[in-house]
Tab-separated table of C-alpha atoms in Angstrom:
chain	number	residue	atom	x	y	z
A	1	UNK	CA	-14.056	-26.667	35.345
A	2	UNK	CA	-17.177	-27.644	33.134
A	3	UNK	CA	-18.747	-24.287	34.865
A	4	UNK	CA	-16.284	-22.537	33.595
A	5	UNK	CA	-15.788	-23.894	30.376
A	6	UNK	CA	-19.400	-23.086	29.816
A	7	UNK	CA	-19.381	-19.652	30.915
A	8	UNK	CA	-16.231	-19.268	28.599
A	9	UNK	CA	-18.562	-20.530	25.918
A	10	UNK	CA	-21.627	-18.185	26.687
A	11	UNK	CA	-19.255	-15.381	26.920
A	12	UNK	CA	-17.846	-16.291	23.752
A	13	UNK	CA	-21.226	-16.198	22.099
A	14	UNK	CA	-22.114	-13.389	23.543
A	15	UNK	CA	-19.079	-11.608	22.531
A	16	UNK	CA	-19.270	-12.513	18.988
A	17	UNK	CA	-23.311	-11.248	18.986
A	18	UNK	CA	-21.990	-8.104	20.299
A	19	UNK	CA	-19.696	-8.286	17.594
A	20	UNK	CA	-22.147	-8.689	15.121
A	21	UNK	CA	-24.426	-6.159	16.481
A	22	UNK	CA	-21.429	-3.736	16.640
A	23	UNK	CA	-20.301	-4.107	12.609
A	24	UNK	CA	-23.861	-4.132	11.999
A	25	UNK	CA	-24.276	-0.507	13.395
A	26	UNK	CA	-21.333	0.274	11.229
A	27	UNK	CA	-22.599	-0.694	8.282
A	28	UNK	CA	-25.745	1.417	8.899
A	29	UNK	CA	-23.974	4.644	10.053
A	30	UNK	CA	-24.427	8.062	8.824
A	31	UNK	CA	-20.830	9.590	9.026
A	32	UNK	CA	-20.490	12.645	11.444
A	33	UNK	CA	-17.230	14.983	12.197
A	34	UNK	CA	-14.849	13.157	9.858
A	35	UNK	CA	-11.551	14.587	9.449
A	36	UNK	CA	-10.174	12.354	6.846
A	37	UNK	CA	-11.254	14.150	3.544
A	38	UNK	CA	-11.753	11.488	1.215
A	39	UNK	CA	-14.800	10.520	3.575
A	40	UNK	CA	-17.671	13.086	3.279
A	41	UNK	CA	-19.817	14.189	5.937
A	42	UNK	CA	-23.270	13.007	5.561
A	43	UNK	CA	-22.047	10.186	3.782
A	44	UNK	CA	-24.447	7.106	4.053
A	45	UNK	CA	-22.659	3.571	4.705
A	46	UNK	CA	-25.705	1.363	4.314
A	47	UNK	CA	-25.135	3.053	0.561
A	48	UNK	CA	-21.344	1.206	0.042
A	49	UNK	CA	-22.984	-1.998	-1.905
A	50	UNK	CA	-25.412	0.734	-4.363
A	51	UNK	CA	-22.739	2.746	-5.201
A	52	UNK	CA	-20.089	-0.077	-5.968
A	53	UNK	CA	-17.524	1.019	-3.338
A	54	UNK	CA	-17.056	-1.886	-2.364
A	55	UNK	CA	-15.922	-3.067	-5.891
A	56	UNK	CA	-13.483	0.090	-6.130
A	57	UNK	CA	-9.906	-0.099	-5.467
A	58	UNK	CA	-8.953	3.295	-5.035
A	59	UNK	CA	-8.136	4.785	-1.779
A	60	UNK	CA	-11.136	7.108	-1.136
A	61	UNK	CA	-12.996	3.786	-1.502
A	62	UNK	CA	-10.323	2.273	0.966
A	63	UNK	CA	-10.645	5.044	3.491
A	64	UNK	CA	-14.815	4.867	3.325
A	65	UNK	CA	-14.498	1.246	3.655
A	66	UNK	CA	-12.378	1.757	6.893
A	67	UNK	CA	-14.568	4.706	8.207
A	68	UNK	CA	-17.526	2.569	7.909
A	69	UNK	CA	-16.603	-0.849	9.676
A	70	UNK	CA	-16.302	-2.949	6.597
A	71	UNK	CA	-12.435	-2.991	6.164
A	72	UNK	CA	-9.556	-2.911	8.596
A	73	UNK	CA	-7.178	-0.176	7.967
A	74	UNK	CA	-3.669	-0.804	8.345
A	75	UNK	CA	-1.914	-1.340	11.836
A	76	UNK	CA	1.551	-0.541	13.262
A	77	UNK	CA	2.342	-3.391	15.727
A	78	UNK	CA	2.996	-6.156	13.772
A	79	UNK	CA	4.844	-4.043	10.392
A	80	UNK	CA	7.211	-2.557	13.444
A	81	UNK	CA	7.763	-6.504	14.783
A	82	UNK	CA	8.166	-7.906	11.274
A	83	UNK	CA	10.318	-5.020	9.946
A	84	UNK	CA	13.683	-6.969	10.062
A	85	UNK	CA	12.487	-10.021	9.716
A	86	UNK	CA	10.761	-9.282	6.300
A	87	UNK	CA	14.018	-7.229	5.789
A	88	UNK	CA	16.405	-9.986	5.952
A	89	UNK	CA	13.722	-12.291	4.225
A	90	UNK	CA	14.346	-10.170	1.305
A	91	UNK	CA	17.509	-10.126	1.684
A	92	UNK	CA	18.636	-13.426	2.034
A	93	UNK	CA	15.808	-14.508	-1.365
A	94	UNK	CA	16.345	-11.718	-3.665
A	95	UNK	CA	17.733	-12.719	-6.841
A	96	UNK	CA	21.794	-12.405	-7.619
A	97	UNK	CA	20.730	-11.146	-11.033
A	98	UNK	CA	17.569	-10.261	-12.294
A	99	UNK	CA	17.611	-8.082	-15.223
A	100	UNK	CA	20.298	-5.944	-13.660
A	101	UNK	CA	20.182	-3.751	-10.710
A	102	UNK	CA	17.101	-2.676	-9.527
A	103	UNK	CA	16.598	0.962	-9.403
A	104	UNK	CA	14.726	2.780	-6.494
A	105	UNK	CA	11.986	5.222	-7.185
A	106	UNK	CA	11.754	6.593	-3.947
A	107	UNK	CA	14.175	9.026	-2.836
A	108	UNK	CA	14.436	11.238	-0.015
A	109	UNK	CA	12.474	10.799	3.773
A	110	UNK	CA	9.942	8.539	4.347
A	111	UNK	CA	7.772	8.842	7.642
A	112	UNK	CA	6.214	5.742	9.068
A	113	UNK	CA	3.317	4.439	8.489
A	114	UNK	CA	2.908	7.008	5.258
A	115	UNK	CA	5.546	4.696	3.787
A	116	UNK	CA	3.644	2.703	0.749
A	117	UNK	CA	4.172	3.438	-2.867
A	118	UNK	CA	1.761	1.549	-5.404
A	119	UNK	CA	0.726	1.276	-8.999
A	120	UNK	CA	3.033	2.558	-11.045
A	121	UNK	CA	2.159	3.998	-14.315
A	122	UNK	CA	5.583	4.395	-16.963
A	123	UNK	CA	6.455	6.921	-19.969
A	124	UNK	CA	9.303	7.748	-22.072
A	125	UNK	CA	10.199	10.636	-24.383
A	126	UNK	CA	10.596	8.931	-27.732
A	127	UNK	CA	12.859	12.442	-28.687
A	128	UNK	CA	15.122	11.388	-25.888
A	129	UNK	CA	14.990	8.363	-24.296
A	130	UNK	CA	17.028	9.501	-21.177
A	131	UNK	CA	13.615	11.129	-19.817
A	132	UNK	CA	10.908	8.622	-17.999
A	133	UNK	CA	8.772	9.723	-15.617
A	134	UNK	CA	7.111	6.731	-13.433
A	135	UNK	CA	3.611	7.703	-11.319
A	136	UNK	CA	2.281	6.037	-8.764
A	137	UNK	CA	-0.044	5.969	-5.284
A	138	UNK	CA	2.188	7.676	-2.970
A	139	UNK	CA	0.953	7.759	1.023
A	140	UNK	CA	3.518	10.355	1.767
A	141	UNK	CA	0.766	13.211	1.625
A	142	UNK	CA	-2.438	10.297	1.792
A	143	UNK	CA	-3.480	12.088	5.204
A	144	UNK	CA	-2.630	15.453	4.848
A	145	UNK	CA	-5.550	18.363	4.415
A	146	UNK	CA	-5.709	18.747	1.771
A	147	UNK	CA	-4.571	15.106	0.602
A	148	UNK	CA	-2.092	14.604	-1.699
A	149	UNK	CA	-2.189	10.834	-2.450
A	150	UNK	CA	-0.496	11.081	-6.002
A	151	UNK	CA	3.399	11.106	-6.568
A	152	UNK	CA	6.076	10.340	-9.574
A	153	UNK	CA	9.885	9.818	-10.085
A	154	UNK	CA	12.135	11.127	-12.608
A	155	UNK	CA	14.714	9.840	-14.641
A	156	UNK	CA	17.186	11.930	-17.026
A	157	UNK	CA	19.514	9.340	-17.176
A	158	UNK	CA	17.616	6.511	-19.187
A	159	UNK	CA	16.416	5.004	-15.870
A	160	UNK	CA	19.794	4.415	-14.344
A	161	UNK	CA	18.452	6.488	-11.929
A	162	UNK	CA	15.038	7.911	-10.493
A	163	UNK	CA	14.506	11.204	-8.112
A	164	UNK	CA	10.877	11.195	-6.363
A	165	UNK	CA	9.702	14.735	-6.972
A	166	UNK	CA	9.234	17.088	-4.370
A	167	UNK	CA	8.214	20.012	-3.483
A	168	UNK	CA	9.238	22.788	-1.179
A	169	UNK	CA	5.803	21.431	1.207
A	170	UNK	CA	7.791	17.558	1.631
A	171	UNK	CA	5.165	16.387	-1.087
A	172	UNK	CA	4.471	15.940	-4.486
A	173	UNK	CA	3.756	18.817	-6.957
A	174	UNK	CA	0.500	17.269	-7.431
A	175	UNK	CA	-2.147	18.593	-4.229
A	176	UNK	CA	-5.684	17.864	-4.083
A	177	UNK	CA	-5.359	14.355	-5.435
A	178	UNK	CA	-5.453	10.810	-4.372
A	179	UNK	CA	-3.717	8.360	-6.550
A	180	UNK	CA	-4.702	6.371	-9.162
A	181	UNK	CA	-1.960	7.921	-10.849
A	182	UNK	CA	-1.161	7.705	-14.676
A	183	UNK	CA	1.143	9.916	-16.534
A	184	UNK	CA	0.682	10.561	-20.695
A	185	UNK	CA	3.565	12.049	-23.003
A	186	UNK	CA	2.176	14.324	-25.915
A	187	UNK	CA	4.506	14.488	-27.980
A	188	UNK	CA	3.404	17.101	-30.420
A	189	UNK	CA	3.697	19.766	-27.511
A	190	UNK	CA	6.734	17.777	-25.425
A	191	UNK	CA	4.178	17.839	-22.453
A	192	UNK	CA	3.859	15.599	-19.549
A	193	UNK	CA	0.275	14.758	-17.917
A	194	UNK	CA	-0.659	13.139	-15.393
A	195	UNK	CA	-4.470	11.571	-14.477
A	196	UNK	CA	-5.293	11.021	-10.967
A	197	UNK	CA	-8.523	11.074	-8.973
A	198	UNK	CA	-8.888	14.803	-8.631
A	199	UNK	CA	-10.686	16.849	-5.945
A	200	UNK	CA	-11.683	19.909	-9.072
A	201	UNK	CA	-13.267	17.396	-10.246
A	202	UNK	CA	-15.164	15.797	-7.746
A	203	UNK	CA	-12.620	13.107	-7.644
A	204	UNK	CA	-13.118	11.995	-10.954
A	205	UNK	CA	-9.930	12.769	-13.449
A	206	UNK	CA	-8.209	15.633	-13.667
A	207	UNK	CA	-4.341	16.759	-13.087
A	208	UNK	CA	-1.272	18.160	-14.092
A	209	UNK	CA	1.421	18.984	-16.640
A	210	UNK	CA	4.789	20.041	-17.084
A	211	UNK	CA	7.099	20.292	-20.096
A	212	UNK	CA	10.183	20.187	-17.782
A	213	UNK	CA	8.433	16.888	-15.295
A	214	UNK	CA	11.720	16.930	-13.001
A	215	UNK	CA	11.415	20.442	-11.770
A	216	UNK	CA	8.637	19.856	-8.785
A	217	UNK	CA	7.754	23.312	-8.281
A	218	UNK	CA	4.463	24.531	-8.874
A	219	UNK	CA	5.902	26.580	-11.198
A	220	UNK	CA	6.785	23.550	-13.657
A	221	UNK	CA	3.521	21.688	-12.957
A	222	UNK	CA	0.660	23.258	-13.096
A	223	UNK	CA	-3.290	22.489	-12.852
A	224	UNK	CA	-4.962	21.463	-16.503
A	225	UNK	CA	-8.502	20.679	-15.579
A	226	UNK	CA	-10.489	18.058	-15.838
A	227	UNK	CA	-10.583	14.824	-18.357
A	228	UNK	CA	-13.667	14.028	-16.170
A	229	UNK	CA	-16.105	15.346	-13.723
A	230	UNK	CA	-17.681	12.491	-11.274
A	231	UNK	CA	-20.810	12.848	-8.476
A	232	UNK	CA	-18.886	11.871	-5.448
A	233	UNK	CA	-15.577	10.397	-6.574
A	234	UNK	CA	-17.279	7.334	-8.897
A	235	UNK	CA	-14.347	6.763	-11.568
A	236	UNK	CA	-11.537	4.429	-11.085
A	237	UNK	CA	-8.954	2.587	-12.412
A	238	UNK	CA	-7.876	5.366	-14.622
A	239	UNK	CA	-5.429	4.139	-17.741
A	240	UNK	CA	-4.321	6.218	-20.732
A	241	UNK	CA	-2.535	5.926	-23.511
A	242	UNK	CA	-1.452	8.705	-26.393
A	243	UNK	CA	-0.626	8.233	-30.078
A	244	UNK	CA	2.962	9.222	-30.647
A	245	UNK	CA	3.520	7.595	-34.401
A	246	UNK	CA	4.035	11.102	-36.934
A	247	UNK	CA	2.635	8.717	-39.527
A	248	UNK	CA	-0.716	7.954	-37.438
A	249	UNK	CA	-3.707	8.846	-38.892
A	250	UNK	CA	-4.814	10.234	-35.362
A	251	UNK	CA	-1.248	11.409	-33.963
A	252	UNK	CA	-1.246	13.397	-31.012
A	253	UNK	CA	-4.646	12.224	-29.981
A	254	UNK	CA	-4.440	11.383	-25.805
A	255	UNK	CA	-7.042	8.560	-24.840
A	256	UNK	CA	-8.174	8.143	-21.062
A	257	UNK	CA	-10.012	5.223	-19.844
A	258	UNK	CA	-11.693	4.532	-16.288
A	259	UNK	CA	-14.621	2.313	-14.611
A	260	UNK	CA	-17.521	4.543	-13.778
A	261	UNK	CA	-19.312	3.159	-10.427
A	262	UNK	CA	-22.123	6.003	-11.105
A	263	UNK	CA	-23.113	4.193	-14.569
A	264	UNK	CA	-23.190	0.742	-13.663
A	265	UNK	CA	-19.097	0.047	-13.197
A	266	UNK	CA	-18.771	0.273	-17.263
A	267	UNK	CA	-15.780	1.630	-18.869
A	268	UNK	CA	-15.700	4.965	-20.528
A	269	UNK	CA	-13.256	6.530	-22.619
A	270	UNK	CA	-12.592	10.320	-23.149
A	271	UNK	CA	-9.931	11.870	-25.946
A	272	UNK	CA	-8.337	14.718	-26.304
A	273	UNK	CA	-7.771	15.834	-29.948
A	274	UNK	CA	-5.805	19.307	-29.223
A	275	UNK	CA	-3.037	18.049	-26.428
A	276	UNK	CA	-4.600	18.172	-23.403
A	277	UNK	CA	-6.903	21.610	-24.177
A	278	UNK	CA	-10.335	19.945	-24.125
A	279	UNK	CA	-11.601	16.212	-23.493
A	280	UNK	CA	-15.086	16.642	-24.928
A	281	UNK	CA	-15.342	13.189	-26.467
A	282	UNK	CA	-16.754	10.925	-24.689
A	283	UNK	CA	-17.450	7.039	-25.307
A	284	UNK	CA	-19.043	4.109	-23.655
A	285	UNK	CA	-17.421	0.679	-23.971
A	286	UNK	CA	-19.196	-1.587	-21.760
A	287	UNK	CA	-22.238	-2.119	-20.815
A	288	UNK	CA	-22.386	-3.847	-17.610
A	289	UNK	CA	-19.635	-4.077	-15.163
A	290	UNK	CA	-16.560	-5.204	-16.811
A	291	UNK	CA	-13.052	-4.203	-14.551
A	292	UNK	CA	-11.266	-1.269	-17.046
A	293	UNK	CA	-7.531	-2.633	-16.645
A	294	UNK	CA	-5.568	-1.129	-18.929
A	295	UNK	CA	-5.813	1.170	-22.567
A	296	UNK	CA	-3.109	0.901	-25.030
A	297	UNK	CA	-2.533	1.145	-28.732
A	298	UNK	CA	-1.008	0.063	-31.731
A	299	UNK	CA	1.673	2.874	-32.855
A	300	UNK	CA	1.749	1.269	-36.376
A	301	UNK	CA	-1.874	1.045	-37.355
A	302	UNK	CA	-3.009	3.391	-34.407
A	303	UNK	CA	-5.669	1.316	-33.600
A	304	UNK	CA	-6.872	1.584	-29.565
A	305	UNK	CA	-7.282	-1.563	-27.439
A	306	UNK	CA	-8.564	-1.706	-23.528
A	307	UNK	CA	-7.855	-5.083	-21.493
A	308	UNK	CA	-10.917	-5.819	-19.451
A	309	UNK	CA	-11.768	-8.266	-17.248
A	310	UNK	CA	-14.977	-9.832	-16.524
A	311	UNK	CA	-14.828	-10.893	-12.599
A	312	UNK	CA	-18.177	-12.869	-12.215
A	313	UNK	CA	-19.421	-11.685	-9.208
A	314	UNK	CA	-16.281	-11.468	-6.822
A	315	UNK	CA	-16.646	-12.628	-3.470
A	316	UNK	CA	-15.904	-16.175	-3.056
A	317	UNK	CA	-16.035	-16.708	-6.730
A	318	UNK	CA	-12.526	-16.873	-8.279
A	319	UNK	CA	-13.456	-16.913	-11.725
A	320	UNK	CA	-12.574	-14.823	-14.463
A	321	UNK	CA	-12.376	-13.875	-17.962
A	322	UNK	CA	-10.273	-11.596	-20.441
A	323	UNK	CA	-11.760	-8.983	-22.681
A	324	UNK	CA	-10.569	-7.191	-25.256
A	325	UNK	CA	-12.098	-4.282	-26.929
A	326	UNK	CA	-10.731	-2.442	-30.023
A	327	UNK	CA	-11.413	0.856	-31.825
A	328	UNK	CA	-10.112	1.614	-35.142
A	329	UNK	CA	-11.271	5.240	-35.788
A	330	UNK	CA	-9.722	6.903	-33.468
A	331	UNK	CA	-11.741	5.634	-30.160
A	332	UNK	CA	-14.923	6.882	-31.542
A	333	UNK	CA	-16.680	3.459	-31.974
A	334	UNK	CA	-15.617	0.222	-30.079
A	335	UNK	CA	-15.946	-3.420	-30.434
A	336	UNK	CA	-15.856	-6.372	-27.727
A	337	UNK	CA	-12.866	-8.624	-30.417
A	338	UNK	CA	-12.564	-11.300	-27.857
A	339	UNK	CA	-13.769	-12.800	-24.547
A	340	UNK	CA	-11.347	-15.489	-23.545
A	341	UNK	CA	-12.331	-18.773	-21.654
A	342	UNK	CA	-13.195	-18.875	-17.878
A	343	UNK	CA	-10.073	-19.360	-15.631
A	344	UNK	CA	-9.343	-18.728	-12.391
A	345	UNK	CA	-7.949	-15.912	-11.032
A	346	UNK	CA	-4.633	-15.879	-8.751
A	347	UNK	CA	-5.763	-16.465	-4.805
A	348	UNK	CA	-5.345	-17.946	-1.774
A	349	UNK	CA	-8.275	-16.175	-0.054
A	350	UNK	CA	-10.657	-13.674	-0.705
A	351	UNK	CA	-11.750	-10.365	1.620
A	352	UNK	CA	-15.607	-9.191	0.953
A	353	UNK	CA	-15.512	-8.967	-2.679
A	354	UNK	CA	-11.774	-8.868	-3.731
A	355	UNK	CA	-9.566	-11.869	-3.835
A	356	UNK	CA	-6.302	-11.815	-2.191
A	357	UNK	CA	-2.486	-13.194	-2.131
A	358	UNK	CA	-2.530	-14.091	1.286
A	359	UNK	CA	-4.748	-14.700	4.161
A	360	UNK	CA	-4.569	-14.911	7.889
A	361	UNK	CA	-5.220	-11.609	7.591
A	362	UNK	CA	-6.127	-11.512	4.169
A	363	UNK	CA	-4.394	-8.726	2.534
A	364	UNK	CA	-2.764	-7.714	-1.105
A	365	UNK	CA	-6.075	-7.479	-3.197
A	366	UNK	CA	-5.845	-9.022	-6.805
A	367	UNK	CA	-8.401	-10.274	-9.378
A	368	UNK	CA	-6.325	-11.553	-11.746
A	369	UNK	CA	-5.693	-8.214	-14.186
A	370	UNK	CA	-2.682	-7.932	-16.273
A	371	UNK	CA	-0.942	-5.841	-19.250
A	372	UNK	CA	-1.234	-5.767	-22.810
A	373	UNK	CA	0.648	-4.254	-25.471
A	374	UNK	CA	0.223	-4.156	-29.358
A	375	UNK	CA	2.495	-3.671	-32.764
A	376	UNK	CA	1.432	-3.963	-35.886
A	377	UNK	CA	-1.683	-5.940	-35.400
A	378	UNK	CA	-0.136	-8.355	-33.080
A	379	UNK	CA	-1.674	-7.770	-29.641
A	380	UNK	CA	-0.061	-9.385	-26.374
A	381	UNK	CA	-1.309	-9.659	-22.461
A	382	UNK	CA	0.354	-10.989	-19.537
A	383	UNK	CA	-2.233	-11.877	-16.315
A	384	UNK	CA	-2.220	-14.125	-13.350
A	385	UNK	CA	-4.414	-17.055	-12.946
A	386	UNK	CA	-4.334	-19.894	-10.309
A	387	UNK	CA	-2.754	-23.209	-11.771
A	388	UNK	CA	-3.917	-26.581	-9.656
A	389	UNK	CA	-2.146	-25.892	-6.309
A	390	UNK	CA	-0.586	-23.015	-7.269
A	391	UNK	CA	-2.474	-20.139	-5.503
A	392	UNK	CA	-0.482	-17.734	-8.958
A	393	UNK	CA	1.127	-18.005	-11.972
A	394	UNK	CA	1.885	-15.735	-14.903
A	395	UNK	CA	0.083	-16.621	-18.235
A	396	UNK	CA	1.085	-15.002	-21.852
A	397	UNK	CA	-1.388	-14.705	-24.546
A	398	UNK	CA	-0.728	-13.704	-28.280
A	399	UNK	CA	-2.844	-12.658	-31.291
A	400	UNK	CA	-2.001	-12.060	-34.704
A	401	UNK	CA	-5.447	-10.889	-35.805
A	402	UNK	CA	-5.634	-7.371	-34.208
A	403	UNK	CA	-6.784	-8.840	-31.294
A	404	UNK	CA	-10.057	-11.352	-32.487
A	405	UNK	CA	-8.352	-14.515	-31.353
A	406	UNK	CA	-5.666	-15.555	-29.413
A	407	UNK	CA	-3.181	-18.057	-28.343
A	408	UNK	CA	-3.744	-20.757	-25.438
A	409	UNK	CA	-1.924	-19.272	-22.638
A	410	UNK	CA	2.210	-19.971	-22.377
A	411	UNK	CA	3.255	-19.868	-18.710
A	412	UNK	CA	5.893	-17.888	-17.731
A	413	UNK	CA	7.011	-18.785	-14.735
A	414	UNK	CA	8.546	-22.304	-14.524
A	415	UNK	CA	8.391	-22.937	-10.783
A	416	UNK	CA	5.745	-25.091	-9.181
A	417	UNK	CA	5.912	-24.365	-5.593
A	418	UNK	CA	2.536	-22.943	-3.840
A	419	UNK	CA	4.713	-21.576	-1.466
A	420	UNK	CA	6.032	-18.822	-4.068
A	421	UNK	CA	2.772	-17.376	-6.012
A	422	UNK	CA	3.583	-14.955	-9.147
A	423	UNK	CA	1.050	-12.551	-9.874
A	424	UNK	CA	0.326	-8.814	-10.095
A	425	UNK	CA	1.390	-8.871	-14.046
């Protein structure tokens, strides 16, 4: 038995050097014969660290990740074993009322494993409230060729209900793109755009528009151009925002901000000043690698604010801190108003660099980012943060200064079981 025991333990070593050997081969690999089109040809993986992939969350940084040994993709096994067990989880937890009935976006077929929806992005027509159109990473086209990785829903109903657009191909209206999906409302025009990562445009930002968002034919949505150009699908975390106030000294203006992982990770912003025509004006925020997490403005005043967040390294390092950055001509100069105290963001366990919800595997990636929102010089933002043994809890912040100081952070949530983590604000 001690023989064996022993040769169990050399085999075990040697496995795990084999192992080790194996992933790193991977990480050295030049990729050859890929089919998957978000993962080029030629494409370098010792190169992942240098060019910040590993710090994007988008899925052509997913899929190179995968392709190149340093993430697991997704499996099948286990989702088709757990399927009615996490069913009747839900089931038997999910709130009698919670803000009234909840309202599917996604209508229609769904084909496993292209089943995940993610990252929404929301607008409404200010002329008529019934109209919101909701966009979001859709894997219902995420391995077609070529991908379509983008989708949105449609309500004309005031969000009673929502009808996933289709088109006559089974997918979205929007081809050629993969997700980080956000939709804009100019309201001069009454035109709809959307911002995804966009193959014309080397997977940086381009997209689509429609005045009439819930006819899916190509016909209705059609190909604008480009809000950005990248060198090999660098930008991420696209956000945008658009000044709808008649009274605004910059009304009509459309503002799109990303993270740029071909200048250093920092956040750049780009405007459009005749609806969607041109977006000529370009701005840097940042400059070093702060996370872009989400532009908005203040329709009074139409002052311009981006959330940011500072992440400190990643990895095993859980701490964090808020930015803000305002503009008050217009997003043609910007100023760093605030950088809030360290905290720590929402975990249980971390994966390479990202931190994540859950662990054994570690899965749902999260550092922490929230939403803000501003009115008349009063400037809000929700985020997650750990809280003693809770792995996640939702904070609130407020400022009454236009965004140059803030509250201490109010916590939303009033449980205190580690059990049931809140985050994702």
């Amino acid at each position: 038995m001690a023989g064996v025991c022993l040769a169990l333990a050399g085999l075990g070593a040697f496995s795990a050097l084999t192992a080790s050997m194996a992933q790193a081969q991977q990480k050295n690999k030049i990729i050859t014969n890929s089919k998957d089109p978000l993962v080029p040809n030629g494409f370098d993986c010792s190169k992942i660290h240098e060019l910040g992939i590993d710090k994007q969350m988008s899925f052509r940084a997913g899929r190179i990740m995968i392709a190149c040994g340093q993430a697991q993709g997704g499996g099948t096994s286990a989702g088709l074993l757990l399927g009615p067990v996490t069913r009747f989880i839900k089931k038997l937890f999910s709130p009698l009322t919670y803000g009234g009935t909840d309202v599917d976006l996604i209508t229609g077929t769904e084909t496993f494993p292209d089943t995940n929806q993610s990252t929404t992005f929301s607008w409404g027509n200010p002329d008529n409230p019934d109209q919101i159109v909701v966009a979001y990473n859709d894997a219902r086209g995420a391995h077609a060729n070529p991908i379509n990785g983008s989708g949105a829903s449609v309500s004309t109903d005031g969000g009673l209900t929502f009808t996933r657009l289709t088109a006559a191909n089974g997918q979205s209206p929007f081809p050629n793109t993969a997700g980080d999906s956000v939709i804009i409302y100019n309201r001069p025009t009454g035109t709809w755009y959307t911002v995804s990562q966009d193959a014309a445009c080397g997977y940086g930002l381009g997209g689509y528009k429609s005045t009439t968002p819930w006819d899916p034919s190509p016909a209705s949505w059609s190909h604008y151009g480009c809000v950005h150009s990248s060198s090999g699908g660098s930008d991420e975390r696209a956000s945008g925002w658009s000044d709808m106030n008649q009274s605004s000294p910059f009304y009509g203006r459309m503002y799109v901000s990303w993270g740029d992982f071909a200048r250093g990770g920092n956040i750049f912003v780009r405007y459009s000043t005749d609806n969607g025509n041109t977006w000529t004006n370009e701005r840097q925020v940042t400059t070093t690698f702060i996370r872009n997490v989400q532009i908005t403005g203040d329709l009074v005043t139409g002052d311009v604010y981006i959330a940011g967040m500072d992440e400190m390294g990643g990895n095993s390092n859980f701490n964090r801190a808020n930015k803000i950055y305002r503009s008050t001509d217009g997003g043609n100069t910007w100023t760093n108003t605030y950088t809030g105290p360290t905290f720590v963001g929402a975990h249980r366990t971390n994966s390479g660099y990202f931190a994540c919800m859950y662990s054994n595997p570690a899965y749902w990636r999260h550092m922490g980012s929230g939403e803000p929102a501003a009115y008349n010089h009063v400037v809000s933002y929700v985020y997650a943060a750990a809280n003693a043994s809770d792995p996640g809890d939702v904070f609130y912040i407020r400022s009454t200064d236009s965004g140059v100081t803030f509250s201490a952070p109010f916590q939303l949530n009033s449980d205190t079981d580690p059990l049931k983590a809140q985050w994702g604000a």
